[in-house]
Tab-separated table of C-alpha atoms in Angstrom:
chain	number	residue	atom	x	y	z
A	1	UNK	CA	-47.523	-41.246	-162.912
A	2	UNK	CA	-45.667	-43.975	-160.507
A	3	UNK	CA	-42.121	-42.919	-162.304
A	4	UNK	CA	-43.450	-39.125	-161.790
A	5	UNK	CA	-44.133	-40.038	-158.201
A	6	UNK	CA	-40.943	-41.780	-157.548
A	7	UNK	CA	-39.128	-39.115	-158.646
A	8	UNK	CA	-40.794	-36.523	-155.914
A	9	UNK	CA	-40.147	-39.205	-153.570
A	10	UNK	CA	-36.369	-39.766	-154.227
A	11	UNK	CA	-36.097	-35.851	-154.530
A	12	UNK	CA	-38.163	-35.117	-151.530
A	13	UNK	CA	-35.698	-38.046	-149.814
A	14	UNK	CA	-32.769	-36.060	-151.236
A	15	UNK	CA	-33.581	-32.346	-149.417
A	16	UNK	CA	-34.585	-34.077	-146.328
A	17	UNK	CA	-30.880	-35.871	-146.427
A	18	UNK	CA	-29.663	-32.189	-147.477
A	19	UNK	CA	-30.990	-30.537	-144.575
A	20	UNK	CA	-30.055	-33.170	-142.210
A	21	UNK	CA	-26.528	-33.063	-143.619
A	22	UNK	CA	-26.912	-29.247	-142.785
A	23	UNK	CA	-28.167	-29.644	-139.098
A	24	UNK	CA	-25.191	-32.207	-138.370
A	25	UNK	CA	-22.735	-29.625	-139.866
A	26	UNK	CA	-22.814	-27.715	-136.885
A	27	UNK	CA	-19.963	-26.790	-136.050
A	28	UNK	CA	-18.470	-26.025	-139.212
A	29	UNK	CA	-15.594	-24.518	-137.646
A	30	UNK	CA	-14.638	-23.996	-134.276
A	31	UNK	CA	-16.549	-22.022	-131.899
A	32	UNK	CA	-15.180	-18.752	-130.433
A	33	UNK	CA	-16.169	-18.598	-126.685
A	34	UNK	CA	-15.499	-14.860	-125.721
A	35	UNK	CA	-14.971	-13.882	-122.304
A	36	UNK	CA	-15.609	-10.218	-122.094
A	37	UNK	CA	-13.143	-10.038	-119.053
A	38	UNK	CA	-9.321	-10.623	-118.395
A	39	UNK	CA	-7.543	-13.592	-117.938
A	40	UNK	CA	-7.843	-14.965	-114.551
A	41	UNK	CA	-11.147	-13.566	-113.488
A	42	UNK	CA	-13.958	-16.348	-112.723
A	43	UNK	CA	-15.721	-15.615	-116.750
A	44	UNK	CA	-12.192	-16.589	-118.116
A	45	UNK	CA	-11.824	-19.816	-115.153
A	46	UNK	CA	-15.605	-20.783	-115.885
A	47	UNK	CA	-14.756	-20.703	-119.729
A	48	UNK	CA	-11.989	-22.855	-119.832
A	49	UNK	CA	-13.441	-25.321	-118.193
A	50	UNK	CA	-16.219	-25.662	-120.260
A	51	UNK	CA	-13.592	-25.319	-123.947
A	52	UNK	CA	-11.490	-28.022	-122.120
A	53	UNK	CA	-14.565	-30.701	-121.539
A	54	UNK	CA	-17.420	-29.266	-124.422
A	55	UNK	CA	-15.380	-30.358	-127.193
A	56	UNK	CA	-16.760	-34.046	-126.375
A	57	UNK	CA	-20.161	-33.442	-126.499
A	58	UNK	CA	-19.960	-31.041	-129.326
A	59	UNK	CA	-18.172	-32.561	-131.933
A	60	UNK	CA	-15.981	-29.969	-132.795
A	61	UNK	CA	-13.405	-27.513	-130.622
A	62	UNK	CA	-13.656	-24.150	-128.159
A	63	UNK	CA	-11.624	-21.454	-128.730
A	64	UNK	CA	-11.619	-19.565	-125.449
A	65	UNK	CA	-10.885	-15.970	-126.267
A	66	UNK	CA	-10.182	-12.180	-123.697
A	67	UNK	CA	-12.246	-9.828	-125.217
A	68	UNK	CA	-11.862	-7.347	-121.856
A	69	UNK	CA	-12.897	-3.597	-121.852
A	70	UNK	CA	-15.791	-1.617	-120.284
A	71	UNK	CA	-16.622	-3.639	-117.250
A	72	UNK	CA	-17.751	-6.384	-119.903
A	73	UNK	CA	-19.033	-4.638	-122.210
A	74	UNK	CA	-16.626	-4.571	-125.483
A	75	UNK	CA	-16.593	-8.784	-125.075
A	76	UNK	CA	-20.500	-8.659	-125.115
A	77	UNK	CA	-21.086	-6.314	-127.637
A	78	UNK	CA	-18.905	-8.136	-130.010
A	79	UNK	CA	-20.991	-11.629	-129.560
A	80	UNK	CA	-24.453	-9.578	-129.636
A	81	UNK	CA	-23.774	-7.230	-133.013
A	82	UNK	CA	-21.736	-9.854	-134.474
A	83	UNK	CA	-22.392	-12.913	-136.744
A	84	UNK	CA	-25.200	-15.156	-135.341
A	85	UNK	CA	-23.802	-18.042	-137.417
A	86	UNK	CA	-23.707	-19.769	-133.567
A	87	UNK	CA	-19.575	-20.034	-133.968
A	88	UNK	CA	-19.388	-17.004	-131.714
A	89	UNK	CA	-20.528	-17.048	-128.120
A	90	UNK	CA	-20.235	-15.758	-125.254
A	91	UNK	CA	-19.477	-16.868	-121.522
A	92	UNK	CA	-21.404	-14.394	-119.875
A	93	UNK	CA	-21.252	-13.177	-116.470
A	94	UNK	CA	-23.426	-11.322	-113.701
A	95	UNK	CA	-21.786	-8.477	-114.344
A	96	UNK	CA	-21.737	-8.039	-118.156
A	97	UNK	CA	-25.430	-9.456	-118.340
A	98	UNK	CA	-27.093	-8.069	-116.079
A	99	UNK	CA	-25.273	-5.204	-113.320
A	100	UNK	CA	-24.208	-3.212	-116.126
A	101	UNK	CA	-27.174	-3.065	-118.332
A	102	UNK	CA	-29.423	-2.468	-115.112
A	103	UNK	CA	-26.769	0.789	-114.512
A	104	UNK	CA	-26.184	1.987	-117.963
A	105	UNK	CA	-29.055	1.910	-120.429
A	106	UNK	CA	-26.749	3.674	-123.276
A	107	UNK	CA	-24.361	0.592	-123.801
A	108	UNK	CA	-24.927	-1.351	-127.433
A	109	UNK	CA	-27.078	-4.298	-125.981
A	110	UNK	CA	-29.438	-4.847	-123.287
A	111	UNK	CA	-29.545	-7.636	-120.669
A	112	UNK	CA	-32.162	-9.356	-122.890
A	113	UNK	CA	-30.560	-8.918	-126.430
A	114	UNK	CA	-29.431	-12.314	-126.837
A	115	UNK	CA	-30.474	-16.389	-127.276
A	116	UNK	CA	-29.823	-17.567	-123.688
A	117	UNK	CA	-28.296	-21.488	-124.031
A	118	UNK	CA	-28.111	-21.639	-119.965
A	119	UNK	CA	-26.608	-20.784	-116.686
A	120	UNK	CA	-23.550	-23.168	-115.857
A	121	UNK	CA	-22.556	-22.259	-112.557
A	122	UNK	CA	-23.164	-19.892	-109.559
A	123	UNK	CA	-20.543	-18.657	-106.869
A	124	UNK	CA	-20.407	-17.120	-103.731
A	125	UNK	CA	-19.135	-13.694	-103.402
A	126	UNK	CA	-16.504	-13.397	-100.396
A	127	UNK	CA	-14.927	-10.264	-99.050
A	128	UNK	CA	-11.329	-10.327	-98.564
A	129	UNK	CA	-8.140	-8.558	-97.837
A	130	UNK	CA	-4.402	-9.117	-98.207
A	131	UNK	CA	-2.706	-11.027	-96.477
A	132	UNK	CA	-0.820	-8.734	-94.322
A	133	UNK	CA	-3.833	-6.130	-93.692
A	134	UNK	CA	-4.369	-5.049	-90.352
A	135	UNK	CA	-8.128	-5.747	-90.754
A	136	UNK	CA	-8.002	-9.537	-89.238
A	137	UNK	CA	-11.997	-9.721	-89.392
A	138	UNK	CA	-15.049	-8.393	-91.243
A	139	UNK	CA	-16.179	-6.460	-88.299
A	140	UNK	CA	-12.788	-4.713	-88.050
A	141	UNK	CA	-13.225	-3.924	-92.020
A	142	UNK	CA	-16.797	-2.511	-91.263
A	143	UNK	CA	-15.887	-0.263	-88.617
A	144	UNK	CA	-12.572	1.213	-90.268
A	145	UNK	CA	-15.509	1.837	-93.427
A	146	UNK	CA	-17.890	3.397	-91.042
A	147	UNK	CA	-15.390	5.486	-89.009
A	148	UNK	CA	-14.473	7.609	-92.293
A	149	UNK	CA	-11.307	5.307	-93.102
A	150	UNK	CA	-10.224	6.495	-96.938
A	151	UNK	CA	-10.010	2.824	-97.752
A	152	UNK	CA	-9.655	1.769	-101.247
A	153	UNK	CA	-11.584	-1.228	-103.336
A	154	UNK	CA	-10.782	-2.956	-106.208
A	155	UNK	CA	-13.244	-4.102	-109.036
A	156	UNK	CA	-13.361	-5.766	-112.384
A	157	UNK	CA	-14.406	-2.040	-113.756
A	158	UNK	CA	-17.599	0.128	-113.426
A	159	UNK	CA	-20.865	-1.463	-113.279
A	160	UNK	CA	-19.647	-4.728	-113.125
A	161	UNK	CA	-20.873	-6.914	-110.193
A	162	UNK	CA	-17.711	-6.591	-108.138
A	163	UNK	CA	-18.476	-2.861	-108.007
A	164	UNK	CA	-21.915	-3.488	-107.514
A	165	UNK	CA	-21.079	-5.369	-104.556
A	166	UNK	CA	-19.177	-2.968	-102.713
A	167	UNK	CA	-21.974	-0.577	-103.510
A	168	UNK	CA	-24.692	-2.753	-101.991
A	169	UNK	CA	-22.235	-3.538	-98.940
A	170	UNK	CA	-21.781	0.226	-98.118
A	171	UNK	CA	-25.389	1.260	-98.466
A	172	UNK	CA	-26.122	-1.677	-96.072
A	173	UNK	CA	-23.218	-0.099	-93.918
A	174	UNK	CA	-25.062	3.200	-94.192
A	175	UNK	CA	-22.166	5.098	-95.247
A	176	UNK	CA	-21.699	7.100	-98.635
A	177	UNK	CA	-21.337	5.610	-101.737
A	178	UNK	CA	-18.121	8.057	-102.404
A	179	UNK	CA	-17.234	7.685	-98.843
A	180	UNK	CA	-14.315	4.688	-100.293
A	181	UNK	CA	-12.234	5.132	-103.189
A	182	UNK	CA	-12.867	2.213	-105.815
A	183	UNK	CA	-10.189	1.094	-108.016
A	184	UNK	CA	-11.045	-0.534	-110.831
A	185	UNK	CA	-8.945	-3.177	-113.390
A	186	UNK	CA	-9.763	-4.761	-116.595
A	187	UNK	CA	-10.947	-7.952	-115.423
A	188	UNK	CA	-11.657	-10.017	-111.730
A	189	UNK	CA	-8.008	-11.498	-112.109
A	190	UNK	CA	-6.478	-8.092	-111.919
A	191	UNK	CA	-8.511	-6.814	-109.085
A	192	UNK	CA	-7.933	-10.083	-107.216
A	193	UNK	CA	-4.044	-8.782	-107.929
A	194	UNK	CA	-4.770	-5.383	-106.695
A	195	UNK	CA	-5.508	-6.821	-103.652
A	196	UNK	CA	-2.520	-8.791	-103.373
A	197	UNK	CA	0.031	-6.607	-104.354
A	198	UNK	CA	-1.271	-4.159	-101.529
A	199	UNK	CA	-2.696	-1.290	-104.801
A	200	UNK	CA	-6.208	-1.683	-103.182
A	201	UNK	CA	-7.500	-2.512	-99.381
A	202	UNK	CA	-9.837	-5.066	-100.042
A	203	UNK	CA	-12.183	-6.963	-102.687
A	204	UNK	CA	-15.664	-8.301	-102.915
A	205	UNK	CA	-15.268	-10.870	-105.851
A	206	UNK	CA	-16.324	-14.347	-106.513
A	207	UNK	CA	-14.995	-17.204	-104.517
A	208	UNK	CA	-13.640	-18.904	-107.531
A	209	UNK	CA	-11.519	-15.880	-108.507
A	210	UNK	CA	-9.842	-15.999	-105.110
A	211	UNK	CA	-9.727	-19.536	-104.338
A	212	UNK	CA	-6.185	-19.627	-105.380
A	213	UNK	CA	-4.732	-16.457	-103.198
A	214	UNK	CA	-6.893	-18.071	-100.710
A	215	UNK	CA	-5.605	-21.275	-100.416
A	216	UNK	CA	-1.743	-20.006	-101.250
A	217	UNK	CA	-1.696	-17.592	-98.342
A	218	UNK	CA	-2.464	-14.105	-100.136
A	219	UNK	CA	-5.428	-13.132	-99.407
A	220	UNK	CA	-7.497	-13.419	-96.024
A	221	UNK	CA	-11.663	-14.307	-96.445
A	222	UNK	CA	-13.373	-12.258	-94.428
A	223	UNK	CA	-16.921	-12.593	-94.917
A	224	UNK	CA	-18.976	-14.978	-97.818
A	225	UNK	CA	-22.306	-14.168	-99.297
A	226	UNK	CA	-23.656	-17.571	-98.678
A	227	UNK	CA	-26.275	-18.716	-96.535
A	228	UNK	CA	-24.145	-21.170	-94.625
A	229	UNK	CA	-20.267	-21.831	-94.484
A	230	UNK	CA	-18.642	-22.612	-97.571
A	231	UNK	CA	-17.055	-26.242	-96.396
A	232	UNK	CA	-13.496	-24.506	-98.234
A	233	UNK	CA	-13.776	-21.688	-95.972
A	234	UNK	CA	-14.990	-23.444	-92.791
A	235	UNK	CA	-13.446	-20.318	-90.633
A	236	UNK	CA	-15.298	-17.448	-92.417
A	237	UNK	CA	-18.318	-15.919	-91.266
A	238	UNK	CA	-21.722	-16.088	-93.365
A	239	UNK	CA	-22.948	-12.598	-94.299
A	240	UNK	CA	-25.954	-13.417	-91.457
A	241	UNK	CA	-23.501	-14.623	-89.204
A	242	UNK	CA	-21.896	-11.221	-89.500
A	243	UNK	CA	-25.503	-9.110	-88.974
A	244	UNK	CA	-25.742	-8.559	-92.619
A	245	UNK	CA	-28.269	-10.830	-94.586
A	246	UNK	CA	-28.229	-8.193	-97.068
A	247	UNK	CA	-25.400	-9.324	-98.545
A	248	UNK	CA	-26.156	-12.614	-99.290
A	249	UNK	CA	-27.802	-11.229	-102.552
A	250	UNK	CA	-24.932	-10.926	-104.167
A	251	UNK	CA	-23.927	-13.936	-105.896
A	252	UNK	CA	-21.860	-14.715	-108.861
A	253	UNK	CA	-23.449	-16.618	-111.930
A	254	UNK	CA	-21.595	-17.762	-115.443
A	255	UNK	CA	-23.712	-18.627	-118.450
A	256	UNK	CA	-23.252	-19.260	-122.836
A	257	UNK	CA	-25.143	-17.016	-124.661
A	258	UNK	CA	-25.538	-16.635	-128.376
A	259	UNK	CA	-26.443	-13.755	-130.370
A	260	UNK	CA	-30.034	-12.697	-130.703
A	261	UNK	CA	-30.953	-14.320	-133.822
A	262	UNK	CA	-28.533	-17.708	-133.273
A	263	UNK	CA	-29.967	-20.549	-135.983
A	264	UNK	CA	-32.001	-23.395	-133.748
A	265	UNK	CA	-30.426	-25.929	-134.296
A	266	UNK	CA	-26.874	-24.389	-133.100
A	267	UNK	CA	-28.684	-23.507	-130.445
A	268	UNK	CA	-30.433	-26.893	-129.666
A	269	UNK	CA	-27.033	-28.254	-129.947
A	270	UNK	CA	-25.954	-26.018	-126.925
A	271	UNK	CA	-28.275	-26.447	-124.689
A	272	UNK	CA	-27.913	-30.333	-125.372
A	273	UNK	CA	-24.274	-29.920	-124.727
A	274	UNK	CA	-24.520	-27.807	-121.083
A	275	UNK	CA	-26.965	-30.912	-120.436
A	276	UNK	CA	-24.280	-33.267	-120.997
A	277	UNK	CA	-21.999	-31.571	-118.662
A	278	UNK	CA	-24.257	-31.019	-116.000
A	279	UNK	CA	-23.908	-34.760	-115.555
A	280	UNK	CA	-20.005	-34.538	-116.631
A	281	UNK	CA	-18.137	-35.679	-113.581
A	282	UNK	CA	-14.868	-33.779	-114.808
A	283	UNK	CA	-16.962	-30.856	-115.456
A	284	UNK	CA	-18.066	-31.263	-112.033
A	285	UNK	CA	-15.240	-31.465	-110.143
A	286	UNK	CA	-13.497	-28.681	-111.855
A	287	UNK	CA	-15.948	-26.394	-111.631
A	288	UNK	CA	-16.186	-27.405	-107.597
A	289	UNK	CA	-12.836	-26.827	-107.400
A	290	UNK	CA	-12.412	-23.415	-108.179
A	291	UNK	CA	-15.415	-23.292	-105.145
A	292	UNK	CA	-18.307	-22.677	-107.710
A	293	UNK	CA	-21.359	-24.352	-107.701
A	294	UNK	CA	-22.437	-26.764	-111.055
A	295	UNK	CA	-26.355	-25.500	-111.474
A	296	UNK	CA	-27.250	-26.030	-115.016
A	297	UNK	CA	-30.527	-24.139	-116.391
A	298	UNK	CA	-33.089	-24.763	-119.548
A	299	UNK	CA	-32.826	-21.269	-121.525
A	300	UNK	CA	-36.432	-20.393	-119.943
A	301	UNK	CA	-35.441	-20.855	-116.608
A	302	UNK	CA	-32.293	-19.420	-116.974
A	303	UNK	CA	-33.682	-16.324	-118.660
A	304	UNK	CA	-35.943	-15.652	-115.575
A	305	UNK	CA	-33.399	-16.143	-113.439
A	306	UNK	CA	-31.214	-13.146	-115.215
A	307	UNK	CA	-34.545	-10.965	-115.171
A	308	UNK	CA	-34.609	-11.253	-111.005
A	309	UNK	CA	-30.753	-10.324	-111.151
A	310	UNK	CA	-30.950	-7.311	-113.238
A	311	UNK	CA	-34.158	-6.158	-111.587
A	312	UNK	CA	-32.626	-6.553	-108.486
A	313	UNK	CA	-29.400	-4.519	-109.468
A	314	UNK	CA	-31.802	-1.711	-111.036
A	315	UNK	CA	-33.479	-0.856	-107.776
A	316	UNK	CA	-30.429	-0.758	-106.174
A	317	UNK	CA	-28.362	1.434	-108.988
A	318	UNK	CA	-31.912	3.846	-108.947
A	319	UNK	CA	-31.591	4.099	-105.326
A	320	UNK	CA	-28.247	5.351	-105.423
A	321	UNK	CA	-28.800	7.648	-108.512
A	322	UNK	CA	-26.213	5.757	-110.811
A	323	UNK	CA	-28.197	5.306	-113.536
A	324	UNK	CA	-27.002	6.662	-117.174
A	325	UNK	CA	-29.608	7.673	-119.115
């Protein structure tokens, strides 16, 4: 019976060793990060960030890939329907997560449709124009808007949160929503170079997609959605500062989701990796250079957090009548 019951023990030893074996496997392979916009935007600048310095705490390499199309949605559809193996991710955005779902309930996936690992960064939205525009403030934007002016916007595509954001910043203008004409791109990095190459009047977009234009002369801040001055834009106005605390609810947001039904321990491994980098001084400073701020979140909190957002973007798409049904 002793020789029986060392043999259960050494075989009982042997699974457990199995199974750990298993656990530690992960990754097996590299992990595809999709970014469901264009190169350039603030997903893809978020997401490279986080391939360049995860890598460390993961034990195994990022593979940052565009997966752009349908404000978002082609990028986020692919991570949610495909293989929840945990090798394919996504870095998901305000827009793809939560705007569009809240304005189109007939895409693939819904805002809540997959395992959330955590937020990883939030960033203000500013308002800005080229560099040569005629428009020299945010008051002299808001009164060519309200006057009739046919002016044109540019956006990272429909029911993403750049559109959003011109949508919530004409309703608090009073004016029509059709009363502009909005151009959108495949991605924040084009509609930053709408802006700049004079095929759109201005943009509402996150600071870290224009930080660059910004600071090279291209573009002109007019307004930020914060609730005091962004020290990298000491000149421009907060939205209160301006008479329009409204605005300040649009903000931008990055997180890594998984698919749905992502295995728990590639998903423990995750969240113990966006933990590591929340602490990650060259994590840190890169994302604060691209003027976003680091503000890592447990799956639960970040979860509730992305409720508020899309709740928020739902009364404002029902108010406007732009929900698809």
């Amino acid at each position: 019976m002793v020789f029986f019951n060392k043999i259960a023990a050494a075989a009982g030893f042997a699974v457990a060793l199995t199974a750990s074996a298993a656990v530690a496997e992960y990754p097996s392979k590299p992990v595809t990060l999709v970014v469901p916009y264009g190169p350039g935007g603030a997903a893809d600048l978020a997401a490279r960030i986080i391939g360049a310095e995860a890598p460390e705490y993961l034990g195994g390499n990022v593979l940052v890939v565009n997966q752009a199309g349908a404000g978002g949605v082609t990028g986020s559809t692919m991570v949610a329907k495909g293989n929840p193996d945990g090798h394919t991710l996504l870095m998901s955005r305000v827009g793809s997560q939560a705007t569009v779902p809240a304005m189109n309930t007939t895409i693939p996936y819904t805002w809540d449709e997959f395992t959330f690992l955590g937020l990883v960064e939030t960033n203000p939205f500013v308002i800005a124009v080229g560099a040569d525009s005629k428009y020299q403030s945010f008051e002299d934007l808001a009164n060519a808007i309200q006057s009739g002016e046919r002016l044109t916007y540019s956006s990272a595509g429909v029911g993403t949160l750049l559109h959003m954001a011109v949508l919530i910043l004409l309703d608090d203008l009073g004016v029509d929503p059709e009363a502009l004409i909005h151009v959108p791109f495949k991605g924040g990095g084009a509609a930053t170079t709408g802006v700049v190459s004079g095929n759109a009047d201005f943009i509402f977009h996150n600071l870290s997609g224009l930080i660059g234009p910004i600071e090279s002369g291209q573009l002109r801040p007019l307004l930020t959605s914060t609730t005091e001055r962004v020290p990298s834009l000491p000149d421009t106005p907060t939205a209160a500062e301006a008479g329009h605390p409204a605005l300040e609810a649009v903000v931008g947001w990055s997180g890594v989701w998984g698919p749905k039904d992502m295995p728990q321990e590639a998903a423990d491994k995750w969240i113990a990796v966006l933990e590591n980098l929340s602490t990650d001084e060259s994590w840190i400073a890169s994302t604060e250079k691209l003027g976003s701020i680091p503000q890592v979140m447990s799956p639960e909190d970040t979860k509730i957090f992305v409720e508020a957002q899309y709740n928020k973007f739902r009364e404002v798409a029902d108010k406007l009548g732009m929900v698809v049904r």
